[in-house]
Coordinates of C-alpha atoms and ligand atoms in Angstrom, one line a residue:
X15 CA -74.9 44.0 15.8
X16 CA -78.3 44.5 17.6
X17 CA -79.5 41.6 19.3
X18 CA -82.9 41.5 17.2
X19 CA -80.4 41.7 14.2
X20 CA -78.4 38.2 15.4
X21 CA -80.9 35.5 14.9
X22 CA -79.0 32.5 14.2
X23 CA -75.5 34.0 15.0
X24 CA -72.3 32.7 16.7
X25 CA -69.2 34.0 17.7
X26 CA -65.9 32.5 17.6
X27 CA -62.6 33.2 20.0
X28 CA -59.4 32.0 18.7
X29 CA -56.5 33.0 16.8
X30 CA -57.3 33.9 13.4
X31 CA -55.6 33.8 10.2
X32 CA -57.0 34.6 6.4
X33 CA -55.8 36.1 3.4
X34 CA -56.9 38.9 1.0
X35 CA -54.0 38.4 -1.4
X36 CA -51.1 36.1 -2.6
X37 CA -48.1 36.6 -0.2
X38 CA -45.9 35.8 -2.9
X39 CA -46.8 39.0 -4.7
X40 CA -48.4 41.1 -2.1
X41 CA -47.1 42.6 0.7
X42 CA -50.1 42.8 2.9
X43 CA -51.7 39.5 2.1
X44 CA -52.9 38.2 5.4
X45 CA -54.9 39.1 8.2
X46 CA -53.8 37.8 11.6
X47 CA -55.6 38.6 14.8
X48 CA -53.7 36.5 17.9
X49 CA -56.8 37.1 20.1
X50 CA -59.3 36.9 17.4
X51 CA -62.9 37.1 17.0
X52 CA -65.4 35.8 14.2
X53 CA -68.6 36.5 13.9
X54 CA -71.1 34.4 11.7
X55 CA -74.9 34.8 11.2
X56 CA -77.1 32.9 9.1
X57 CA -74.0 30.8 7.7
X58 CA -72.0 33.7 6.6
X59 CA -69.1 35.6 7.9
X60 CA -70.7 38.8 9.9
X61 CA -67.2 40.2 11.0
X62 CA -63.7 39.2 11.8
X63 CA -61.1 41.4 13.9
X64 CA -59.4 41.4 17.1
X65 CA -61.5 40.3 20.1
X66 CA -60.8 43.4 21.9
X67 CA -62.3 45.3 19.2
X68 CA -65.3 43.0 18.2
X69 CA -66.3 41.8 21.7
X70 CA -69.0 44.8 22.4
X71 CA -70.8 42.9 19.3
X72 CA -71.4 39.8 21.2
X73 CA -74.9 40.2 22.2
X74 CA -76.7 38.0 24.9
X75 CA -78.7 36.0 22.3
X76 CA -75.5 35.0 20.6
X77 CA -73.4 31.9 21.3
X78 CA -69.7 32.4 22.4
X79 CA -67.4 29.5 21.4
X80 CA -64.3 30.0 23.3
X81 CA -61.1 28.4 21.2
X82 CA -58.5 30.3 22.9
X83 CA -55.2 28.9 22.3
X84 CA -56.5 27.1 18.9
X85 CA -56.2 28.6 15.4
X86 CA -59.2 29.4 13.0
X87 CA -58.4 29.5 9.6
X88 CA -60.8 29.3 6.5
X89 CA -61.6 25.5 5.6
X90 CA -59.4 23.9 3.0
X91 CA -59.8 23.6 -0.7
X92 CA -58.9 20.7 -2.4
X93 CA -59.0 21.5 -6.1
X94 CA -58.6 17.9 -7.5
X95 CA -59.7 14.7 -6.1
X96 CA -61.2 11.6 -7.0
X97 CA -63.8 10.3 -4.7
X98 CA -64.3 6.8 -6.5
X99 CA -60.8 6.4 -5.6
X100 CA -61.1 6.4 -1.9
X101 CA -61.0 2.5 -1.5
X102 CA -57.7 2.1 -3.6
X103 CA -55.7 4.7 -2.3
X104 CA -52.0 3.5 -1.6
X105 CA -51.9 1.0 -4.6
X106 CA -48.7 0.4 -5.8
X107 CA -48.0 0.5 -9.9
X108 CA -44.9 1.5 -12.0
X109 CA -46.5 4.7 -13.3
X110 CA -49.6 6.2 -14.3
X111 CA -50.8 4.2 -17.0
X112 CA -50.2 0.8 -15.4
X113 CA -51.7 2.2 -12.5
X114 CA -55.0 3.1 -14.3
X115 CA -55.4 -0.1 -16.1
X116 CA -54.3 -2.2 -12.7
X117 CA -56.6 -0.4 -10.2
X118 CA -58.3 2.7 -11.3
X119 CA -60.7 1.3 -14.0
X120 CA -61.7 -1.9 -11.9
X121 CA -62.2 0.1 -9.0
X122 CA -64.3 2.8 -11.1
X123 CA -66.7 0.1 -12.4
X124 CA -68.1 -0.4 -9.2
X125 CA -69.9 3.0 -9.4
X126 CA -72.3 1.3 -11.8
X127 CA -73.9 0.2 -8.5
X128 CA -75.7 3.4 -6.9
X129 CA -75.7 1.8 -3.6
X130 CA -71.7 1.4 -3.6
X131 CA -71.6 4.9 -4.8
X132 CA -73.8 6.4 -1.9
X133 CA -71.5 4.4 0.4
X134 CA -68.3 5.6 -0.8
X135 CA -69.5 9.4 -1.4
X136 CA -70.5 9.4 2.4
X137 CA -67.3 8.1 3.7
X138 CA -65.4 10.2 1.4
X139 CA -66.9 13.5 2.7
X140 CA -66.9 12.6 6.1
X141 CA -63.1 12.0 5.5
X142 CA -62.6 15.2 3.8
X143 CA -64.2 17.2 7.1
X144 CA -62.0 15.2 9.1
X145 CA -58.9 16.6 7.6
X146 CA -60.5 20.2 7.2
X147 CA -61.4 20.1 3.7
X148 CA -64.7 22.0 3.2
X149 CA -64.8 22.6 -0.6
X150 CA -63.3 19.8 -3.4
X151 CA -63.4 20.0 -7.1
X152 CA -64.1 16.0 -7.5
X153 CA -64.0 13.4 -10.1
X154 CA -67.0 11.2 -10.1
X155 CA -67.1 8.2 -12.5
X156 CA -68.6 7.8 -16.0
X157 CA -71.7 6.8 -14.5
X158 CA -74.3 9.7 -14.1
X159 CA -75.5 7.9 -10.7
X160 CA -72.1 8.4 -9.3
X161 CA -72.7 12.0 -9.5
X162 CA -76.4 11.8 -8.1
X163 CA -74.8 10.1 -5.3
X164 CA -71.9 12.6 -4.6
X165 CA -74.3 15.7 -4.8
X166 CA -76.9 13.9 -2.5
X167 CA -74.3 13.3 0.1
X168 CA -72.6 16.8 -0.4
X169 CA -76.0 18.4 -0.2
X170 CA -77.0 16.6 2.7
X171 CA -74.1 17.9 4.7
X172 CA -74.8 21.5 3.1
X173 CA -71.1 21.5 1.6
X174 CA -69.8 23.8 -1.3
X175 CA -68.6 21.1 -3.5
X176 CA -67.5 21.0 -7.3
X177 CA -68.1 17.9 -9.3
X178 CA -68.8 15.9 -12.7
X179 CA -69.2 12.7 -14.8
X180 CA -66.0 11.6 -16.0
X181 CA -66.2 11.9 -20.1
X182 CA -64.5 8.8 -21.7
X183 CA -65.2 7.3 -24.7
X184 CA -61.9 5.4 -25.9
X185 CA -59.1 3.8 -24.6
X186 CA -60.5 2.3 -21.5
X187 CA -62.2 -0.8 -20.9
X188 CA -65.7 -1.2 -22.5
X189 CA -67.5 -1.2 -19.2
X190 CA -66.5 2.3 -18.5
X191 CA -67.1 3.8 -22.0
X192 CA -69.4 6.3 -22.6
X193 CA -70.1 7.8 -26.0
X194 CA -69.3 11.3 -27.3
X195 CA -73.0 12.5 -27.5
X196 CA -74.6 10.1 -24.6
X197 CA -71.7 11.4 -22.3
X198 CA -71.9 15.1 -23.4
X199 CA -76.0 14.7 -23.1
X200 CA -75.7 13.2 -19.8
X201 CA -73.0 16.2 -18.4
X202 CA -76.1 18.7 -19.7
X203 CA -78.9 16.9 -17.6
X204 CA -76.4 16.7 -14.8
X205 CA -76.0 20.7 -15.3
X206 CA -79.5 21.1 -15.2
X207 CA -80.2 19.0 -12.3
X208 CA -77.1 20.2 -9.9
X209 CA -75.2 23.1 -11.0
X210 CA -76.1 25.9 -8.7
X211 CA -78.6 23.7 -6.8
X212 CA -78.0 24.8 -3.1
X213 CA -74.3 24.7 -2.5
X214 CA -73.5 22.3 -5.4
X215 CA -71.5 23.2 -8.5
X216 CA -71.1 21.3 -11.5
X217 CA -67.6 20.5 -13.6
X218 CA -67.5 19.2 -17.3
X219 CA -65.1 16.5 -16.9
X220 CA -63.3 14.9 -19.5
X221 CA -60.9 12.6 -18.0
X222 CA -57.8 13.3 -20.3
X223 CA -57.1 13.9 -23.9
X224 CA -56.3 10.5 -24.2
X225 CA -59.4 8.9 -23.2
X226 CA -61.7 11.3 -25.5
X227 CA -62.4 11.0 -29.3
X228 CA -61.8 14.3 -31.1
X229 CA -65.6 14.1 -31.4
X230 CA -66.3 13.7 -27.7
X231 CA -63.7 16.7 -27.1
X232 CA -65.0 18.8 -29.5
X233 CA -68.6 18.7 -27.8
X234 CA -67.3 18.7 -24.3
X235 CA -65.8 21.9 -25.5
X236 CA -68.9 23.6 -26.8
X237 CA -70.9 22.6 -23.6
X238 CA -68.5 24.4 -21.9
X239 CA -69.0 27.5 -24.0
X240 CA -72.5 27.2 -23.7
X241 CA -71.9 27.3 -19.9
X242 CA -69.3 29.7 -18.7
X243 CA -70.2 29.6 -15.3
X244 CA -70.1 25.9 -15.1
X245 CA -66.2 24.4 -14.3
X246 CA -64.4 22.3 -16.3
X247 CA -61.4 19.9 -14.7
X248 CA -59.2 17.5 -16.5
X249 CA -55.5 16.5 -16.4
X250 CA -52.6 17.4 -18.7
X251 CA -48.6 16.9 -18.5
X252 CA -48.5 14.6 -15.6
X253 CA -46.2 11.7 -16.9
X254 CA -43.7 11.6 -19.7
X255 CA -45.4 8.3 -21.1
X256 CA -48.9 10.1 -21.2
X257 CA -47.3 13.2 -23.0
X258 CA -45.8 10.9 -25.8
X259 CA -49.2 9.0 -26.0
X260 CA -51.1 12.2 -26.3
X261 CA -48.5 13.5 -28.6
X262 CA -49.3 10.5 -31.3
X263 CA -52.9 11.1 -30.9
X264 CA -53.0 14.3 -31.5
X265 CA -50.0 14.9 -33.9
X266 CA -51.2 18.5 -35.2
X267 CA -51.5 20.0 -31.7
X268 CA -48.4 22.4 -30.6
X269 CA -48.5 20.8 -27.0
X270 CA -50.6 18.7 -24.7
X271 CA -52.1 21.5 -23.5
X272 CA -53.0 22.9 -26.7
X273 CA -55.1 20.1 -27.5
X274 CA -57.5 21.3 -24.7
X275 CA -57.4 24.9 -26.4
X276 CA -58.0 23.6 -29.9
X277 CA -61.1 22.3 -28.5
X278 CA -62.0 25.6 -26.7
X279 CA -61.2 24.4 -23.1
X280 CA -58.9 26.8 -21.6
X281 CA -61.2 29.5 -20.0
X282 CA -62.0 30.9 -16.6
X283 CA -63.1 28.3 -14.0
X284 CA -61.0 25.6 -15.8
X285 CA -58.6 23.7 -13.7
X286 CA -55.6 21.5 -15.1
X287 CA -54.3 18.9 -12.9
X288 CA -50.4 18.2 -12.6
X289 CA -48.9 20.7 -15.1
X290 CA -45.7 19.0 -14.7
X291 CA -44.4 18.5 -18.4
X292 CA -45.5 22.2 -19.8
X293 CA -43.3 24.7 -21.7
X294 CA -43.3 28.6 -21.1
X295 CA -45.8 29.1 -24.0
X296 CA -48.2 26.7 -22.3
X297 CA -48.0 28.7 -18.8
X298 CA -48.7 32.0 -21.0
X299 CA -51.9 30.3 -22.2
X300 CA -52.6 29.2 -19.0
X301 CA -52.3 32.8 -17.9
X302 CA -53.9 34.6 -20.7
X303 CA -57.2 32.5 -20.3
X304 CA -57.2 32.5 -16.5
X305 CA -57.3 28.7 -16.2
X306 CA -56.0 27.3 -13.1
X307 CA -53.3 24.9 -12.0
X308 CA -53.8 22.1 -9.4
X309 CA -50.5 21.1 -8.2
X310 CA -50.6 17.6 -6.9
X311 CA -47.4 16.8 -4.9
X312 CA -48.2 13.5 -3.1
X313 CA -49.7 12.0 -6.4
X314 CA -46.6 13.1 -8.2
X315 CA -44.2 11.4 -5.9
X316 CA -46.0 8.6 -5.2
X317 CA -46.7 7.7 -9.2
X318 CA -43.3 9.0 -10.2
X319 CA -44.5 11.7 -12.3
X320 CA -42.4 14.6 -11.6
X321 CA -41.6 17.7 -9.7
X322 CA -44.1 20.6 -10.5
X323 CA -41.8 23.9 -11.3
X324 CA -42.9 26.6 -9.1
X325 CA -40.4 29.1 -10.4
X326 CA -41.6 29.0 -13.9
X327 CA -45.5 28.9 -12.8
X328 CA -44.9 32.0 -10.8
X329 CA -43.1 33.8 -13.5
X330 CA -45.6 33.2 -15.8
X331 CA -48.3 34.4 -13.1
X332 CA -50.7 31.4 -13.4
X333 CA -53.3 30.9 -11.0
X334 CA -52.3 27.9 -8.5
X335 CA -53.7 25.8 -5.8
X336 CA -53.3 22.6 -3.8
X337 CA -54.9 19.3 -4.3
X338 CA -54.4 15.8 -3.3
X339 CA -55.3 13.8 -6.3
X340 CA -56.3 10.8 -4.0
X341 CA -56.1 8.1 -5.1
X342 CA -53.2 9.0 -6.8
X343 CA -52.2 11.2 -4.0
X344 CA -51.5 9.3 -0.7
X345 CA -53.4 11.5 1.8
X346 CA -56.4 13.4 2.2
X347 CA -54.7 15.9 4.3
X348 CA -54.3 19.6 2.8
X349 CA -51.6 19.7 5.8
X350 CA -49.5 16.9 4.3
X351 CA -50.2 18.3 0.6
X352 CA -48.5 21.5 2.0
X353 CA -45.8 19.4 3.4
X354 CA -45.0 17.5 0.0
X355 CA -45.4 20.8 -1.7
X356 CA -42.9 22.3 0.2
X357 CA -40.5 19.6 -0.6
X358 CA -41.2 19.5 -4.2
X359 CA -40.7 23.2 -4.6
X360 CA -37.2 22.9 -2.5
X361 CA -36.1 20.3 -4.7
X362 CA -36.7 23.0 -7.5
X363 CA -34.8 25.6 -5.3
X364 CA -38.0 27.3 -4.6
X365 CA -38.8 28.3 -1.1
X366 CA -42.3 28.6 -0.4
X367 CA -43.2 30.4 3.0
X368 CA -45.8 28.8 5.1
X369 CA -47.8 31.6 4.6
X370 CA -48.2 31.2 1.0
X371 CA -49.0 27.3 1.6
X372 CA -51.9 28.2 3.8
X373 CA -52.9 30.9 1.2
X374 CA -52.8 28.3 -1.8
X375 CA -54.9 25.9 0.1
X376 CA -57.4 28.4 1.0
X377 CA -58.0 31.6 -1.0
X378 CA -55.5 30.2 -3.8
X379 CA -58.3 27.6 -4.6
X380 CA -61.2 30.0 -4.2
X381 CA -59.2 32.2 -6.7
X382 CA -58.7 29.6 -9.2
X383 CA -62.3 28.3 -9.2
X384 CA -63.3 32.3 -9.4
X385 CA -65.1 31.7 -6.0
X386 CA -63.6 34.3 -4.2
X387 CA -65.8 36.6 -2.0
X388 CA -68.0 33.2 -1.5
X389 CA -65.3 30.8 0.1
X390 CA -61.5 30.9 0.8
X391 CA -61.5 33.6 3.6
X392 CA -63.6 35.7 5.9
X393 CA -64.8 38.4 3.8
X394 CA -68.0 39.8 4.9
X395 CA -70.8 38.1 3.8
X396 CA -68.6 34.7 2.7
X397 CA -70.1 31.4 3.6
X398 CA -68.7 30.6 6.9
X399 CA -66.6 27.3 5.9
X400 CA -63.7 27.2 8.6
X401 CA -61.6 25.1 10.7
X402 CA -60.3 24.9 14.4
X403 CA -56.5 23.8 14.3
X404 CA -55.1 22.7 17.5
X405 CA -51.3 23.1 18.3
X406 CA -51.8 20.5 21.1
X407 CA -53.2 17.6 18.7
X408 CA -49.9 15.7 18.6
X409 CA -46.9 16.0 21.5
X410 CA -44.3 16.7 18.6
X411 CA -46.5 19.6 17.4
X412 CA -47.2 20.9 20.9
X413 CA -43.2 20.9 21.8
X414 CA -42.5 22.5 18.4
X415 CA -45.1 24.8 18.3
X416 CA -44.2 26.0 21.8
X417 CA -40.5 26.7 20.5
X418 CA -41.8 28.9 17.3
X419 CA -41.0 32.7 17.5
X420 CA -43.1 33.9 14.5
X421 CA -46.6 33.3 12.9
X422 CA -44.6 32.0 9.9
X423 CA -42.5 29.3 12.2
X424 CA -46.0 28.2 13.8
X425 CA -47.7 27.5 10.5
X426 CA -44.6 25.9 9.2
X427 CA -44.7 23.5 12.0
X428 CA -48.7 23.0 11.2
X429 CA -47.5 22.2 7.4
X430 CA -44.9 20.0 8.0
X431 CA -46.0 18.1 11.1
X432 CA -49.8 18.6 10.8
X433 CA -52.5 16.1 9.7
X434 CA -55.7 15.0 10.3
X435 CA -55.3 15.0 14.1
X436 CA -54.5 18.6 14.1
X437 CA -57.9 19.5 12.9
X438 CA -60.3 20.0 16.1
X439 CA -63.3 21.0 14.4
X440 CA -64.7 21.7 11.1
X441 CA -67.5 24.1 10.5
X442 CA -69.4 24.4 6.9
X443 CA -72.1 27.4 6.2
X444 CA -71.6 28.0 9.9
X445 CA -72.4 24.6 11.3
X446 CA -70.2 22.3 13.0
X447 CA -69.6 19.1 10.4
X448 CA -66.8 17.4 12.3
X449 CA -65.7 17.7 15.8
X450 CA -62.2 15.5 16.6
X451 CA -63.4 15.4 20.5
X452 CA -66.4 17.0 22.4
X453 CA -65.4 20.7 22.9
X454 CA -65.9 22.1 26.4
X455 CA -65.3 25.8 26.0
X456 CA -69.0 26.6 24.8
X457 CA -71.0 29.2 26.6
X458 CA -74.7 29.9 25.9
Ligands
GUN10 N1 -55.0 10.8 -15.8 C1 -56.0 10.3 -16.1 N2 -56.7 9.8 -15.3 C2 -56.4 10.0 -13.9 C3 -56.5 9.5 -12.6 O1 -57.4 9.0 -12.4 N3 -55.4 9.9 -11.8 C4 -54.1 10.6 -12.3 N4 -53.4 10.9 -11.2 N5 -53.8 10.9 -13.3 C5 -54.9 10.5 -14.2
ZN11 ZN1 -56.5 13.1 -11.0

């Protein structure tokens, strides 16, 4: 790269890992540069590779950041999380439905106040960045103002975020209820206002089949058909009581997932959280329609919902991604989410490699959302969302990593022992948006 071309260019030296495929299905699915260099210009990836090969591209007016001894990976992607539930994380209840009634609905009520929404949105995004998450698929509340507050906070940080207004016109307190037409009209207005404005993307968000009338489901499905590049997010087959309830509400549907299919909601860019109580036909339908699963292990264990079946999902080749599902989930950290994912899979007799866990938390999320090439890896011209992981973050991590003998073992230590403390720095579109401590390795 010539000096005149480099403009706002930065180079980052570190060990670098990213994915070009799913390690469960592809042999050469990752690139690993033990002494690597990532070159970023104007917020986009210019090049990634061995330092020795790329160092001649570092021009005099480029800033070189030396993170030697640390690990750079793409920013984590959390494909299912509720920002309004931030303040009720770790609230005890005897399962999903009592938890919704006792804590969730009263907490979400507070978002009728835009000042409160702004305050929580700001905290939530900073917490994501502290944990190394640069993109998330986010539930707001039923209040349109909660969506404005969220996107304003995201836009101010220049983050690639997907979010939407909850649609909910029955089986909830009156103070949280919209109407079939009103909810969908508000969604349309929010799509016009926010979808593709800077880095913001909109998701049509029926909470779940139990809290929308047939009419709201029908209108939401139509809206999704009219806007194929807009996202769609909802919950499915999380908990056996919920499954039985949905069956009683939609007795003609073949399955819970089939309710969504009947209303035209299985399509690319739709993400289904949980997917625990599915059958093989459901998995085949997800695959055929390019709908994605958001696996939410900390939430599923916390609420006692069940164990996600990795073997069956992989046999069906469904798009998979990882998600925290805070406040049902108990951690904002995708490293902690990998930890619990590993154990949930282990309980089902599946060994998930650490490479695959890192894939699922990065490129797997991007692929699930049909955003590959834009985020999730270091493809040429991808948006430069990346994080710096520190193997010295805690005494135990340092001790364990020092004794690992392979990339797989080292990543496994990060996945099982790591959390927000392991994230030394987070960059969004090439800009530093979180630094755990001051960094002294820079030279101008
Ligand atoms: N199902 C319907 N709403 C919710 C929610 O807020 N959290 C979870 N985990 N499941 C849900
Ligand atoms: Zn959820």
